[in-house]
CSV table of C-alpha atoms and ligand atoms in Angstrom, one decimal:
chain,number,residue,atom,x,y,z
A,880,UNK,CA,102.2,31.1,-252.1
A,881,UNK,CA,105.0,28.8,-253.6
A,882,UNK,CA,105.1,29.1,-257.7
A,883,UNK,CA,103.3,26.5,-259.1
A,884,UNK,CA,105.6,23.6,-261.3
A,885,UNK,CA,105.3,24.0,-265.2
A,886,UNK,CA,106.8,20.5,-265.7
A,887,UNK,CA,103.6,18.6,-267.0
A,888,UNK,CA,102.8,14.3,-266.4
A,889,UNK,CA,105.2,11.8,-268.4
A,890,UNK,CA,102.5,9.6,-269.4
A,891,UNK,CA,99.3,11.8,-270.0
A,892,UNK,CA,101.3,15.3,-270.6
A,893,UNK,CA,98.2,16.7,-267.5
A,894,UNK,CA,100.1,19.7,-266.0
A,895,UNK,CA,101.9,19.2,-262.3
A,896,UNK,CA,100.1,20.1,-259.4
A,897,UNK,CA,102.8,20.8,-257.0
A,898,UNK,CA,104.5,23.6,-256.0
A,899,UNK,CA,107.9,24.1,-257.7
A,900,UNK,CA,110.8,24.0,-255.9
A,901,UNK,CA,112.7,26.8,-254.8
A,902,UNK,CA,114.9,28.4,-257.6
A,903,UNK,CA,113.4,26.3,-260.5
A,904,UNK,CA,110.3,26.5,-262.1
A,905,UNK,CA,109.7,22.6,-262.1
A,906,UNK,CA,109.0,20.3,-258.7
A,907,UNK,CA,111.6,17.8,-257.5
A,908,UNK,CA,109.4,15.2,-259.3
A,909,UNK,CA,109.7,16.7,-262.8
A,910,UNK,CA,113.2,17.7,-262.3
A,911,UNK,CA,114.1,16.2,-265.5
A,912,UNK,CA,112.3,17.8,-267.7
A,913,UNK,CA,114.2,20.9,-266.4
A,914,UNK,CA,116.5,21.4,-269.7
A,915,UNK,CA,113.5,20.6,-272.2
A,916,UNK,CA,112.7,23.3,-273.9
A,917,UNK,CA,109.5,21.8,-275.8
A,918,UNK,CA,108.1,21.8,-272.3
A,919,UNK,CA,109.2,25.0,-271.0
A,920,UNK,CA,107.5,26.3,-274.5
A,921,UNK,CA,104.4,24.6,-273.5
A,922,UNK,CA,103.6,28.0,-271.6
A,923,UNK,CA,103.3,29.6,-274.8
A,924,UNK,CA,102.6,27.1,-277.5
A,925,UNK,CA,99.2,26.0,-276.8
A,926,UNK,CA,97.5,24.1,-280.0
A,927,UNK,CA,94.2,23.3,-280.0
A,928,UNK,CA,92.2,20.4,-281.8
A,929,UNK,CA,90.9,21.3,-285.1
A,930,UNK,CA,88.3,18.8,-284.9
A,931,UNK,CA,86.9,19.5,-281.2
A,932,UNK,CA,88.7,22.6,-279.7
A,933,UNK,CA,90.2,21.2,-277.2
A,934,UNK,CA,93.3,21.9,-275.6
A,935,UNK,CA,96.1,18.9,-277.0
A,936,UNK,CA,98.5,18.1,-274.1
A,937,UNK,CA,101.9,17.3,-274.7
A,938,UNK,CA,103.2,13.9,-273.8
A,939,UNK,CA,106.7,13.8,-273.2
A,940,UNK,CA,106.6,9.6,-272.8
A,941,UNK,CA,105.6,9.6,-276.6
A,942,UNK,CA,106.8,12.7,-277.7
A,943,UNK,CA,103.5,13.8,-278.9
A,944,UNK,CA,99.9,16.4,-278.4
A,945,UNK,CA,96.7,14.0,-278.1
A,946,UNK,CA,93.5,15.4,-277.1
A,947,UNK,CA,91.7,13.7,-274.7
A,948,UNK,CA,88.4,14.0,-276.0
A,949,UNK,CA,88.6,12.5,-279.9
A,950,UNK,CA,91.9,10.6,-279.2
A,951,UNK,CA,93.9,12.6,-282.4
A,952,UNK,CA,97.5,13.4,-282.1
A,953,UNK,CA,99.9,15.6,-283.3
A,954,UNK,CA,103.6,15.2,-284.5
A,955,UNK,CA,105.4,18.3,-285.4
A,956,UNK,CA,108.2,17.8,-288.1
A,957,UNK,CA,110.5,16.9,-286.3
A,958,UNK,CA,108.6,14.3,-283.9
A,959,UNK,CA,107.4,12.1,-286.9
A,960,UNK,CA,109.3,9.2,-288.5
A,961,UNK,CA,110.7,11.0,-292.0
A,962,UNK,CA,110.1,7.5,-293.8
A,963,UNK,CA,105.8,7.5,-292.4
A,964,UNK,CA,106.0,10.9,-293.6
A,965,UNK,CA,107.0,9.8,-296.8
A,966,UNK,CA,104.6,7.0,-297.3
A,967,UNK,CA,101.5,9.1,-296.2
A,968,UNK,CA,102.3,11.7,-298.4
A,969,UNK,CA,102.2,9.1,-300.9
A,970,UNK,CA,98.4,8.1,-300.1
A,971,UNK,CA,95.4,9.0,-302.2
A,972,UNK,CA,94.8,12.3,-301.3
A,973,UNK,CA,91.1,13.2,-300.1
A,974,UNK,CA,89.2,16.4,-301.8
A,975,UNK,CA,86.7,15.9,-300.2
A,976,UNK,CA,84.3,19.6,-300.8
A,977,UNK,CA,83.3,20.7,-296.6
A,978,UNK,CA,86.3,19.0,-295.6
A,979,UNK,CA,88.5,22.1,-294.6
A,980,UNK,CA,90.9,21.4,-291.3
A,981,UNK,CA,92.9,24.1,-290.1
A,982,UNK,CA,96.8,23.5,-289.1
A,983,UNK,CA,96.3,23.2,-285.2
A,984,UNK,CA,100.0,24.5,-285.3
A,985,UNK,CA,99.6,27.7,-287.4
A,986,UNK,CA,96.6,28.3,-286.2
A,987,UNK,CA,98.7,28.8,-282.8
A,988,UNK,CA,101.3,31.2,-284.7
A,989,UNK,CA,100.4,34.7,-284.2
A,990,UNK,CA,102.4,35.7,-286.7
A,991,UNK,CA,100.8,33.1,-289.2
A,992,UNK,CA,97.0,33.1,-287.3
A,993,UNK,CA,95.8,35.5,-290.7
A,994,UNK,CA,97.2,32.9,-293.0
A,995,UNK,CA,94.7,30.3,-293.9
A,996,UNK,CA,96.9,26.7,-293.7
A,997,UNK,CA,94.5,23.8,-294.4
A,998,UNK,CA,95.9,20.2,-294.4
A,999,UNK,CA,96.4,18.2,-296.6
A,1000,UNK,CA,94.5,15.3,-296.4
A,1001,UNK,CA,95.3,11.4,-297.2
A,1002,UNK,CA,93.3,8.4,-296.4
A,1003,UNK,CA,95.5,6.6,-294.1
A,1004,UNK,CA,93.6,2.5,-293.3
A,1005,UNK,CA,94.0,1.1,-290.2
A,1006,UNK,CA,93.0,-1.3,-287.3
A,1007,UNK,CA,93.8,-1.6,-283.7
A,1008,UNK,CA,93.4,-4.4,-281.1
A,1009,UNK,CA,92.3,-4.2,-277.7
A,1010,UNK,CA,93.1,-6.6,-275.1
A,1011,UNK,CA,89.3,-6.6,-273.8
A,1012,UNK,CA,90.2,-9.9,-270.8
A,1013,UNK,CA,92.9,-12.7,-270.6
A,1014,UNK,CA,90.5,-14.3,-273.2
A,1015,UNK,CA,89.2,-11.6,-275.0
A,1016,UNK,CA,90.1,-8.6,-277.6
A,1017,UNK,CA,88.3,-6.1,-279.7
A,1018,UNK,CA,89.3,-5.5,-283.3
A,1019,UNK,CA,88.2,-2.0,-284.8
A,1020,UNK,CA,88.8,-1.5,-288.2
A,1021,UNK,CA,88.7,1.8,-290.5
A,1022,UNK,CA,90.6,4.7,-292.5
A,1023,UNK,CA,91.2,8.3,-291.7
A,1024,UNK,CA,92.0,11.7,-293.1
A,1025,UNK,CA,95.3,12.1,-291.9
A,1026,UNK,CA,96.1,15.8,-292.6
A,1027,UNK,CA,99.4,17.3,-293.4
A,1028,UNK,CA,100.4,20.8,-293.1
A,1029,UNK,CA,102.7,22.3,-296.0
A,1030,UNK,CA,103.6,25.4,-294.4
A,1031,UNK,CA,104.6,24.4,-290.6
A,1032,UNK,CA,105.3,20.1,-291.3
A,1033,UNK,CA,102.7,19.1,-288.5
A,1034,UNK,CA,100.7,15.8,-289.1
A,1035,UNK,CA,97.2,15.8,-287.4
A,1036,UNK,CA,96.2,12.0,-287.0
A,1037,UNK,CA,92.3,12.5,-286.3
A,1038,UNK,CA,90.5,10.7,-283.1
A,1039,UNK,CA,89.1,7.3,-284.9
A,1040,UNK,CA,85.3,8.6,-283.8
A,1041,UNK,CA,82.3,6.8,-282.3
A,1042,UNK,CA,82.2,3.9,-284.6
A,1043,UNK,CA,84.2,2.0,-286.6
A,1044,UNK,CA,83.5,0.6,-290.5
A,1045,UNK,CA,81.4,-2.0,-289.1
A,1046,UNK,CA,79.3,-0.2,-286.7
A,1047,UNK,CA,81.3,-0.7,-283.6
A,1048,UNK,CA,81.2,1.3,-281.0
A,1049,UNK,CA,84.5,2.1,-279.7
A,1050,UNK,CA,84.3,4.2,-276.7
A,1051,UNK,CA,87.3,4.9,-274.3
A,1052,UNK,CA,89.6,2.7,-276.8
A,1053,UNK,CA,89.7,5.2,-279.2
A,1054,UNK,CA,92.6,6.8,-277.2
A,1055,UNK,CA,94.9,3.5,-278.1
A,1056,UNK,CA,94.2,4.0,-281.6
A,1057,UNK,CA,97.4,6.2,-282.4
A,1058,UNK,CA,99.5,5.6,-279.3
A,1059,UNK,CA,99.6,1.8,-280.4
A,1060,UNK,CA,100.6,2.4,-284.3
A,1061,UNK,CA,102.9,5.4,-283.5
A,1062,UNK,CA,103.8,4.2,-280.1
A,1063,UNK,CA,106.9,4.8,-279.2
A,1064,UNK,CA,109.3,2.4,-277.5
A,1065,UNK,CA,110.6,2.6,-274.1
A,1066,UNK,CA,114.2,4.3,-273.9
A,1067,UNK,CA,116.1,1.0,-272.5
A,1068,UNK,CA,114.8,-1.1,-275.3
A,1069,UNK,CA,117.9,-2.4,-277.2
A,1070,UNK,CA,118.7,-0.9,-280.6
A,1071,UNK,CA,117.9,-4.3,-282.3
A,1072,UNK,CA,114.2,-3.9,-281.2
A,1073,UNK,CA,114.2,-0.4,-281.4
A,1074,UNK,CA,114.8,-0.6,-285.2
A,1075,UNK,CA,112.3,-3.9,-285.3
A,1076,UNK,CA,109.6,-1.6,-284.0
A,1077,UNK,CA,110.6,0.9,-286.3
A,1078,UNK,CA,110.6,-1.1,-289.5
A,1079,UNK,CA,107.4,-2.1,-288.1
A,1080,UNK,CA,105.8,1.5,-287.9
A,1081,UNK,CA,106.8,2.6,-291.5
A,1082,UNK,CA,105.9,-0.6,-293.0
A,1083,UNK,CA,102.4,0.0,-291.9
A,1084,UNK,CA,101.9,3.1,-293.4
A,1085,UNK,CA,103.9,1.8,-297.1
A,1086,UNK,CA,101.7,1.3,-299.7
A,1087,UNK,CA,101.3,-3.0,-299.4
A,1088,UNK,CA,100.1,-3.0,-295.8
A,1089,UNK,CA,97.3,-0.3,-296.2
A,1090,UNK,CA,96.4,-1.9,-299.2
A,1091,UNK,CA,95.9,-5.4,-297.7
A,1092,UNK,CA,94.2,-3.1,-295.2
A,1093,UNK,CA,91.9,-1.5,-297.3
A,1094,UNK,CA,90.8,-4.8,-298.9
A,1095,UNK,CA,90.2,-6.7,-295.8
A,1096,UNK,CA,88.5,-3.5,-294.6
A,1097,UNK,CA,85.8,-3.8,-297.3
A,1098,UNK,CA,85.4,-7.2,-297.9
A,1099,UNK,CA,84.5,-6.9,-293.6
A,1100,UNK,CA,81.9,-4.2,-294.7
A,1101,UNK,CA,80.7,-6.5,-297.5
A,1102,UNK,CA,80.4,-9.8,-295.4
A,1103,UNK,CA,78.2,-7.8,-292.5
A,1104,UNK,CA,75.8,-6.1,-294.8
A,1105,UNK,CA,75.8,-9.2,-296.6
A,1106,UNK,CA,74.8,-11.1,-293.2
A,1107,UNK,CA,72.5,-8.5,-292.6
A,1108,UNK,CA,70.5,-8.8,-296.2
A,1109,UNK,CA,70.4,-12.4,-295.1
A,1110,UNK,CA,68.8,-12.0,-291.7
A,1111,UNK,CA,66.0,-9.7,-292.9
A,1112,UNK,CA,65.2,-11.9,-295.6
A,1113,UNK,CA,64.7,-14.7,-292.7
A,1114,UNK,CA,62.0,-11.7,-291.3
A,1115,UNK,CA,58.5,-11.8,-291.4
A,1116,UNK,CA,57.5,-8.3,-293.6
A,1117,UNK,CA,54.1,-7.7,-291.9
A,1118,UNK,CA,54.2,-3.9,-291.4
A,1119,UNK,CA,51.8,-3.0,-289.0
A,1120,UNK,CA,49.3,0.4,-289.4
A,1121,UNK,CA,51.8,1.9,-287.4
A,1122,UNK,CA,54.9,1.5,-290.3
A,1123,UNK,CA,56.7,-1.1,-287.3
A,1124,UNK,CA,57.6,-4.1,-288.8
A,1125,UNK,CA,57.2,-7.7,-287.2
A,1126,UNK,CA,60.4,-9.0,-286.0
A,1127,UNK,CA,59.7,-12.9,-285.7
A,1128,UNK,CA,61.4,-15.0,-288.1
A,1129,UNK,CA,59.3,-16.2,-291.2
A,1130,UNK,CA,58.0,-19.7,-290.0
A,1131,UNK,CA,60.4,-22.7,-291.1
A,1132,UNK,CA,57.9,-24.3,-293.3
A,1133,UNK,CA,58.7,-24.7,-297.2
A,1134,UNK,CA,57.9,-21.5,-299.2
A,1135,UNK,CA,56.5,-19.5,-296.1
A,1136,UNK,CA,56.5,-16.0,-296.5
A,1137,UNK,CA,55.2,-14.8,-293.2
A,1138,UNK,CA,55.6,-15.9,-289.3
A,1139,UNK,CA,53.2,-17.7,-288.0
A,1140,UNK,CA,51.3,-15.3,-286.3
A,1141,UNK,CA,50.8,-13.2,-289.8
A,1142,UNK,CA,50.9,-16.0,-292.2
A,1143,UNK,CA,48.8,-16.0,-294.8
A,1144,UNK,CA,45.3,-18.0,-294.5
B,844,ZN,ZN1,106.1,19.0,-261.2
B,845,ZN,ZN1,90.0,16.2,-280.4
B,846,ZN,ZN1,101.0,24.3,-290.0
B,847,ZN,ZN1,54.9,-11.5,-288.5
């Protein structure tokens, strides 16, 4: 039987299928990933996601490890933007007591596997649009422990999880989450654009956007609960011998307290 290619898919970083050719270890199709020697180390450096355990597959389109399952991505320190480096290292950092993540690089090192290398962790804000339809998008809004290994220089950008701060669910979208705000342009984009969509990326992680962020984040999380006070005030609050409470609205009368069906005689 033929060897099997150890090039891996541009866009999802899934390993080949085919057979390789013969004298190569890579398949006429990944032929150019031939000289690259982050995927010929792939055989050997296998990371793992800290939050989930699964595998992370390199994606040599965005020069990155996501896992599939939470959506989190890894840059090593040479694969992240020194100036978002910078400004996330300059977030509040989170001590949060329970919160210990283990370097998903490290952790891969057998030489370092018996040293202990927790990240770091900053609150990074963000929020991330969806096309949804021609007419429609979904806006999910929310911050993150970003962690930040001192011993390696790996940044783990956590999957955004089921919900975001306002109780949306996000579902299958989580996955754009990261690929959007470290996305990285296409190689035939001019330089101009190039260093647009740079200036673009670290400005979003410097200290005014993810302030504005933050502030529009809670004054969101505000306004719903807010909305949501309001809307149970409208409620009857008959509580029936079962603890369930009526869901009709109060009746529109002047100083009713009940719905109709409970009001008081
Ligand atoms: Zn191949
Ligand atoms: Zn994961
Ligand atoms: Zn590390
Ligand atoms: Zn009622």
């Amino acid at each position: 039987m033929a060897k099997k290619c150890i090039g891996v898919r541009e866009h999802t970083g899934h390993p080949c299928q085919r057979p390789a050719s013969r004298g190569s270890d890579f398949c006429f199709a990944c032929k150019q990933q031939e000289g690259n020697e982050k995927i010929i180390n792939l055989q050997h450096d296998v990371y793992h996601c800290p939050d989930d355990g699964q595998k992370l597959w390199y994606v040599p389109k965005r020069k990155m490890h996501r896992c599939d399952m939470c959506g989190g991505v890894l840059l090593n320190g040479k694969e992240i933007d020194p100036v978002v480096l910078e400004n996330i290292l300059e977030l509040s950092e989170v001590a949060e007591e329970g919160l210990v993540v283990e370097c998903p690089t490290c952790g891969a090192d057998s030489d370092l596997s018996d040293v202990e290398s927790p990240l770091s962790n900053f609150a990074l804000e963000w929020v991330f649009t969806v096309q949804t339809s021609n007419y429609t998008a979904s806006t999910y809004w929310g911050v993150s422990n970003v962690g930040h290994c001192k011993v390696c220089g790996s940044t783990w950008f956590p999957g955004p999880g089921e919900r975001d701060a306002l109780g949306k669910k996000i579902g299958n979208h989580r996955r754009r989450l990261w690929r959007d705000i470290l996305h990285n342009p296409n190689t035939n984009t001019s330089r101009k654009s190039w260093r647009r969509w740079r200036d673009s990326m670290r400005e979003y992680f410097g200290k005014q956007t993810q302030t504005h962020l933050r502030e529009q984040r809670m004054r969101l999380v505000t306004e719903k609960t807010e909305k949501r006070e309001k809307k149970k005030e409208n409620l009857c609050p008959y509580v029936d011998s079962n603890g369930y409470r009526c869901t009709m609205k109060k009746m529109q009368k002047e100083g009713a307290t009940h719905c109709y069906k409970h009001r008081q005689k």
